Each structure stands twice: as structure tokens, then as C-alpha cells.
PDB file of C-alpha atoms in Angstrom:
ATOM      1  CA  LEU A 105      13.048 -76.770  94.093  1.00 75.00           C
ATOM      2  CA  GLN A 106      12.035 -77.031  97.737  1.00 77.00           C
ATOM      3  CA  LEU A 107      11.087 -73.366  98.057  1.00 80.00           C
ATOM      4  CA  ILE A 108       9.280 -73.312  94.724  1.00 84.00           C
ATOM      5  CA  SER A 109       7.366 -76.503  95.463  1.00 82.00           C
ATOM      6  CA  ALA A 110       6.474 -75.314  98.982  1.00 79.00           C
ATOM      7  CA  LEU A 111       5.049 -72.093  97.525  1.00 79.00           C
ATOM      8  CA  ALA A 112       3.135 -74.088  94.897  1.00 82.00           C
ATOM      9  CA  ILE A 113       1.705 -76.396  97.587  1.00 77.00           C
ATOM     10  CA  ILE A 114       0.646 -73.462  99.746  1.00 76.00           C
ATOM     11  CA  THR A 115      -0.977 -71.760  96.734  1.00 79.00           C
ATOM     12  CA  LEU A 116      -2.912 -74.914  95.840  1.00 79.00           C
ATOM     13  CA  LEU A 117      -4.100 -75.347  99.410  1.00 74.00           C
ATOM     14  CA  LEU A 118      -5.086 -71.702  99.868  1.00 74.00           C
ATOM     15  CA  ARG A 119      -7.125 -71.689  96.672  1.00 74.00           C
ATOM     16  CA  ARG A 120      -8.822 -74.920  97.802  1.00 72.00           C
ATOM     17  CA  TRP A 121      -8.657 -76.450  94.338  1.00 76.00           C
ATOM     18  CA  LEU A 122      -7.554 -79.769  95.740  1.00 78.00           C
ATOM     19  CA  ARG A 123      -7.927 -81.540  99.062  1.00 82.00           C
ATOM     20  CA  PRO A 124      -4.630 -81.700 101.025  1.00 80.00           C
ATOM     21  CA  ARG A 125      -4.329 -85.472 100.615  1.00 83.00           C
ATOM     22  CA  LEU A 126      -4.418 -85.045  96.838  1.00 86.00           C
ATOM     23  CA  VAL A 127      -1.413 -82.729  97.118  1.00 84.00           C
ATOM     24  CA  TYR A 128       0.453 -84.672  99.820  1.00 85.00           C
ATOM     25  CA  ALA A 129       0.253 -88.130  98.224  1.00 89.00           C
ATOM     26  CA  PRO A 130       1.854 -87.085  94.894  1.00 90.00           C
ATOM     27  CA  CYS A 131       4.690 -85.446  96.820  1.00 89.00           C
ATOM     28  CA  ILE A 132       5.357 -88.780  98.525  1.00 90.00           C
ATOM     29  CA  PHE A 133       5.006 -90.734  95.270  1.00 94.00           C
ATOM     30  CA  ILE A 134       7.558 -88.436  93.574  1.00 92.00           C
ATOM     31  CA  GLY A 135       9.976 -89.368  96.352  1.00 91.00           C
ATOM     32  CA  ALA A 136       9.233 -93.063  95.814  1.00 94.00           C
ATOM     33  CA  ILE A 137       9.982 -92.751  92.105  1.00 94.00           C
ATOM     34  CA  ALA A 138      13.195 -90.822  92.823  1.00 93.00           C
ATOM     35  CA  SER A 139      14.316 -93.489  95.310  1.00 92.00           C
ATOM     36  CA  LEU A 140      13.568 -96.304  92.894  1.00 93.00           C
ATOM     37  CA  LEU A 141      15.425 -94.536  90.075  1.00 93.00           C
ATOM     38  CA  ALA A 142      18.361 -93.900  92.412  1.00 91.00           C
ATOM     39  CA  ALA A 143      18.468 -97.593  93.256  1.00 90.00           C
ATOM     40  CA  VAL A 144      18.213 -99.068  89.765  1.00 91.00           C
ATOM     41  CA  ALA A 145      18.968 -96.452  87.115  1.00 89.00           C
ATOM     42  CA  VAL A 146      21.602 -93.975  88.319  1.00 88.00           C
ATOM     43  CA  GLY A 147      24.694 -96.122  87.971  1.00 81.00           C
ATOM     44  CA  HIS A 148      27.669 -93.755  87.608  1.00 85.00           C
ATOM     45  CA  SER A 149      25.709 -90.821  86.126  1.00 85.00           C
ATOM     46  CA  GLY A 150      26.353 -87.801  88.315  1.00 87.00           C
ATOM     47  CA  GLY A 151      23.774 -85.651  86.554  1.00 89.00           C
ATOM     48  CA  PHE A 152      21.028 -88.240  86.945  1.00 89.00           C
ATOM     49  CA  ALA A 153      22.007 -88.747  90.587  1.00 88.00           C
ATOM     50  CA  MET A 154      21.629 -84.989  91.172  1.00 91.00           C
ATOM     51  CA  LEU A 155      18.203 -85.087  89.505  1.00 90.00           C
ATOM     52  CA  CYS A 156      17.135 -87.939  91.794  1.00 88.00           C
ATOM     53  CA  MET A 157      18.467 -86.063  94.812  1.00 87.00           C
ATOM     54  CA  THR A 158      16.571 -82.950  93.752  1.00 88.00           C
ATOM     55  CA  LEU A 159      13.325 -84.891  93.348  1.00 88.00           C
ATOM     56  CA  SER A 160      13.847 -86.639  96.674  1.00 87.00           C
ATOM     57  CA  VAL A 161      13.063 -83.413  98.563  1.00 86.00           C
ATOM     58  CA  MET A 162       9.405 -83.513  97.483  1.00 88.00           C
ATOM     59  CA  PRO A 163       8.210 -85.801 100.311  1.00 86.00           C
ATOM     60  CA  GLU A 164      10.048 -83.598 102.790  1.00 81.00           C
ATOM     61  CA  THR A 165       8.465 -80.465 101.333  1.00 81.00           C
ATOM     62  CA  GLY A 166       5.036 -82.030 101.471  1.00 81.00           C
ATOM     63  CA  SER A 167       5.539 -83.358 104.986  1.00 76.00           C
ATOM     64  CA  PHE A 168       6.576 -79.958 106.269  1.00 74.00           C
ATOM     65  CA  ALA A 169       3.597 -78.168 104.720  1.00 72.00           C
ATOM     66  CA  ILE A 170       0.591 -80.448 104.725  1.00 70.00           C
ATOM     67  CA  PRO A 171       0.449 -82.656 107.864  1.00 70.00           C
ATOM     68  CA  PHE A 172       0.864 -79.688 110.185  1.00 70.00           C
ATOM     69  CA  GLY A 173      -2.064 -78.009 108.429  1.00 70.00           C
ATOM     70  CA  LEU A 174      -4.130 -81.185 108.711  1.00 70.00           C
ATOM     71  CA  VAL A 175      -3.451 -81.374 112.464  1.00 74.00           C
ATOM     72  CA  ALA A 176      -4.574 -77.770 112.842  1.00 72.00           C
ATOM     73  CA  THR A 177      -7.712 -78.430 110.784  1.00 72.00           C
ATOM     74  CA  LEU A 178      -8.604 -81.597 112.665  1.00 75.00           C
ATOM     75  CA  ASN A 179      -8.023 -79.875 115.988  1.00 77.00           C
ATOM     76  CA  LYS A 180     -10.316 -77.038 114.946  1.00 78.00           C
ATOM     77  CA  ARG A 181     -12.964 -79.613 114.014  1.00 77.00           C
ATOM     78  CA  ALA A 182     -12.527 -81.349 117.387  1.00 79.00           C
ATOM     79  CA  GLU A 183     -12.840 -78.022 119.236  1.00 80.00           C
ATOM     80  CA  GLU A 184     -16.056 -77.267 117.366  1.00 81.00           C
ATOM     81  CA  GLU A 185     -17.388 -80.655 118.500  1.00 81.00           C
ATOM     82  CA  GLY A 186     -16.477 -79.791 122.089  1.00 82.00           C
ATOM     83  CA  LYS A 187     -13.612 -82.282 122.404  1.00 82.00           C
ATOM     84  CA  THR A 188     -10.438 -81.506 124.352  1.00 80.00           C
ATOM     85  CA  VAL A 189      -7.375 -81.138 122.142  1.00 77.00           C
ATOM     86  CA  SER A 190      -3.694 -80.532 122.750  1.00 77.00           C
ATOM     87  CA  THR A 191      -2.394 -78.877 119.617  1.00 76.00           C
ATOM     88  CA  ALA A 192       1.098 -78.372 121.061  1.00 78.00           C
ATOM     89  CA  LEU A 193       1.446 -82.071 121.935  1.00 78.00           C
ATOM     90  CA  GLN A 194       0.175 -83.184 118.528  1.00 78.00           C
ATOM     91  CA  MET A 195       2.539 -80.814 116.703  1.00 77.00           C
ATOM     92  CA  ALA A 196       5.469 -82.073 118.793  1.00 79.00           C
ATOM     93  CA  LEU A 197       4.584 -85.711 118.061  1.00 77.00           C
ATOM     94  CA  LEU A 198       4.166 -84.917 114.371  1.00 77.00           C
ATOM     95  CA  ASN A 199       7.560 -83.223 114.327  1.00 76.00           C
ATOM     96  CA  CYS A 200       9.103 -86.365 115.841  1.00 78.00           C
ATOM     97  CA  CYS A 201       7.324 -88.555 113.266  1.00 73.00           C
ATOM     98  CA  VAL A 202       8.688 -86.459 110.402  1.00 74.00           C
ATOM     99  CA  THR A 203      12.253 -87.345 111.428  1.00 79.00           C
ATOM    100  CA  VAL A 204      11.678 -91.029 112.235  1.00 81.00           C
ATOM    101  CA  GLY A 205      12.111 -92.052 108.593  1.00 75.00           C
ATOM    102  CA  GLN A 206      15.557 -90.485 108.481  1.00 78.00           C
ATOM    103  CA  GLN A 207      16.575 -92.259 111.654  1.00 85.00           C
ATOM    104  CA  VAL A 208      15.260 -95.618 110.437  1.00 83.00           C
ATOM    105  CA  CYS A 209      17.040 -95.301 107.065  1.00 78.00           C
ATOM    106  CA  THR A 210      20.339 -94.385 108.723  1.00 83.00           C
ATOM    107  CA  THR A 211      20.080 -97.317 111.143  1.00 87.00           C
ATOM    108  CA  ILE A 212      19.159 -99.783 108.414  1.00 83.00           C
ATOM    109  CA  LEU A 213      21.976 -98.513 106.183  1.00 81.00           C
ATOM    110  CA  ALA A 214      24.445 -99.005 109.034  1.00 86.00           C
ATOM    111  CA  ALA A 215      23.128-102.527 109.651  1.00 87.00           C
ATOM    112  CA  ILE A 216      23.328-103.480 105.977  1.00 86.00           C
ATOM    113  CA  GLU A 217      26.845-102.030 105.737  1.00 84.00           C
ATOM    114  CA  GLY A 218      27.864-104.614 108.341  1.00 86.00           C
ATOM    115  CA  SER A 219      27.658-107.296 105.665  1.00 88.00           C
ATOM    116  CA  LEU A 220      27.802-105.352 102.371  1.00 87.00           C
ATOM    117  CA  SER A 221      29.906-102.550 100.971  1.00 86.00           C
ATOM    118  CA  LEU A 222      28.443 -99.060 100.730  1.00 82.00           C
ATOM    119  CA  GLU A 223      28.023 -99.469  96.953  1.00 84.00           C
ATOM    120  CA  GLN A 224      25.894-102.567  97.535  1.00 86.00           C
ATOM    121  CA  ALA A 225      24.041-101.230 100.587  1.00 85.00           C
ATOM    122  CA  LEU A 226      22.803 -97.909  99.144  1.00 85.00           C
ATOM    123  CA  PRO A 227      20.571 -99.456  96.448  1.00 88.00           C
ATOM    124  CA  CYS A 228      19.005-101.676  99.119  1.00 87.00           C
ATOM    125  CA  VAL A 229      18.178 -98.638 101.246  1.00 86.00           C
ATOM    126  CA  PHE A 230      16.854 -96.735  98.236  1.00 89.00           C
ATOM    127  CA  ILE A 231      14.532 -99.662  97.407  1.00 91.00           C
ATOM    128  CA  LEU A 232      13.400 -99.819 101.035  1.00 88.00           C
ATOM    129  CA  ALA A 233      12.711 -96.072 100.926  1.00 88.00           C
ATOM    130  CA  ALA A 234      10.733 -96.450  97.684  1.00 92.00           C
ATOM    131  CA  VAL A 235       8.571 -99.195  99.206  1.00 92.00           C
ATOM    132  CA  ALA A 236       8.004 -97.194 102.394  1.00 90.00           C
ATOM    133  CA  GLN A 237       7.092 -94.064 100.437  1.00 91.00           C
ATOM    134  CA  THR A 238       4.701 -96.005  98.213  1.00 94.00           C
ATOM    135  CA  VAL A 239       2.919 -97.329 101.309  1.00 93.00           C
ATOM    136  CA  ALA A 240       2.924 -93.845 102.864  1.00 89.00           C
ATOM    137  CA  GLY A 241       1.571 -92.234  99.682  1.00 90.00           C
ATOM    138  CA  SER A 242      -1.212 -94.807  99.526  1.00 92.00           C
ATOM    139  CA  GLY A 243      -2.000 -94.141 103.174  1.00 90.00           C
ATOM    140  CA  ALA A 244      -2.043 -90.405 102.545  1.00 87.00           C
ATOM    141  CA  LEU A 245      -4.727 -90.920  99.914  1.00 87.00           C
ATOM    142  CA  CYS A 246      -6.925 -92.433 102.663  1.00 88.00           C
ATOM    143  CA  LEU A 247      -6.706 -89.408 104.976  1.00 79.00           C
ATOM    144  CA  ASP A 248      -9.983 -87.798 106.057  1.00 76.00           C
ATOM    145  CA  ASP A 249      -9.276 -84.189 105.191  1.00 71.00           C
ATOM    146  CA  ALA A 250     -12.822 -83.056 104.436  1.00 71.00           C
ATOM    147  CA  PRO A 251     -13.775 -79.686 105.890  1.00 66.00           C
ATOM    148  CA  PRO A 252     -16.194 -79.901 108.851  1.00 59.00           C
ATOM    149  CA  ALA A 253     -19.256 -78.949 106.767  1.00 62.00           C
ATOM    150  CA  GLU A 254     -18.504 -81.624 104.152  1.00 55.00           C
ATOM    151  CA  ALA A 255     -17.786 -84.179 106.864  1.00 49.00           C
ATOM    152  CA  MET A 256     -21.142 -83.490 108.520  1.00 51.00           C
ATOM    153  CA  GLU A 257     -22.937 -83.772 105.169  1.00 56.00           C
ATOM    154  CA  ALA A 258     -21.212 -87.113 104.550  1.00 50.00           C
ATOM    155  CA  VAL A 259     -22.305 -88.420 107.967  1.00 48.00           C
ATOM    156  CA  GLU A 260     -25.859 -87.230 107.371  1.00 54.00           C
ATOM    157  CA  SER A 261     -25.981 -88.897 103.938  1.00 55.00           C
ATOM    158  CA  MET A 262     -24.654 -92.125 105.450  1.00 51.00           C
ATOM    159  CA  ASP A 263     -27.366 -91.946 108.141  1.00 53.00           C
ATOM    160  CA  GLU A 264     -30.010 -91.400 105.458  1.00 57.00           C
ATOM    161  CA  ALA A 265     -28.662 -94.311 103.419  1.00 51.00           C
ATOM    162  CA  SER A 266     -28.684 -96.662 106.429  1.00 53.00           C
ATOM    163  CA  THR A 267     -32.244 -95.556 107.268  1.00 56.00           C
ATOM    164  CA  ALA A 268     -33.311 -96.327 103.683  1.00 50.00           C
ATOM    165  CA  VAL A 269     -31.643 -99.759 103.825  1.00 48.00           C
ATOM    166  CA  GLU A 270     -33.353-100.521 107.129  1.00 54.00           C
ATOM    167  CA  ALA A 271     -36.723 -99.467 105.686  1.00 53.00           C
ATOM    168  CA  CYS A 272     -36.264-101.849 102.740  1.00 53.00           C
ATOM    169  CA  ALA A 273     -35.310-104.757 104.987  1.00 51.00           C
TER     170      ALA A 273
END
């Protein structure tokens, strides 16, 4: 699923049918749904657990494909505006951020296991993951991923609108 979904994401982004945030956010939301289902609906069903595990790779697939492209796009925009950018540093920081969630979940699971059994702790971590992914998916929808030309048009239209408001006042 990871290879197929990565190829589908790349195809969507190359054809420019959708903005990257509109591809990235659903990937994260699929992970949130998988985590929630793993917490409350799996029970002792091995097949359903495997389905949830399979779906849980979608945020990872999206996070490996889309944010790195956004950093490259934003850096290109900054270079065109004459700003100094460090693409290597931003990519390194982004790579670290991609793995922080795994580290946080492992640490929280270990802390919860101090007072609960593994069977009781895992649903708690899955619910925490679902909440975090829901917040992340909502944040991804707020990303500014407009191409430079569209971004400039948006700024110009905002300037025109503020000029019109000032003229009326």
C-alpha cells in the first residue's frame, strides 16, 4: 500500500490537480481513523488489526512525499524574493520532525505501561495518536502551498480590497 499510495500522491502532485495540502491532510486523517479504529474496534480480530496497521502507513507516506516538496517550493519562492535560504538545514530539521511523533509515542507508551498493562496502554496510545493526527491534519489544511504566481495575485487582491475599504471609510 505504501508504494502504491506514494505513486498515487506523486501522480496527483505532478498533474497539479490538487494543492499539496489537499493531498497531505487526507493522508493524515486516514491515519487518525486507523488509530481510532485500532483503539476502539479491533478487539481480538487479527484481520481488522492488519487492516488498521495497513491504513496507518498513510500519514507516513504523505509525510515522506509532501512536506519535503513543500520545503523545496517555499525555498524556491524565497530565493525568487531574494531571501537567504538553507535548504539543507530545513530538510534536516524536517527529517527530525518526521520521526519525533514515533519517539513521543514510544515514550508515552512506556510511561503509561508503568501503571497499566500493555493491553490497557495500547488503546490509550492509539487514542492519543488519533487526536494528534486530527490536529495535524487540520493544521495541514491551513498550509500556504500556493504557487508563487497565485500567492502574488492573492496579495495584490488583498491590497486592492484594503484600498477599496479605505476609500469607503
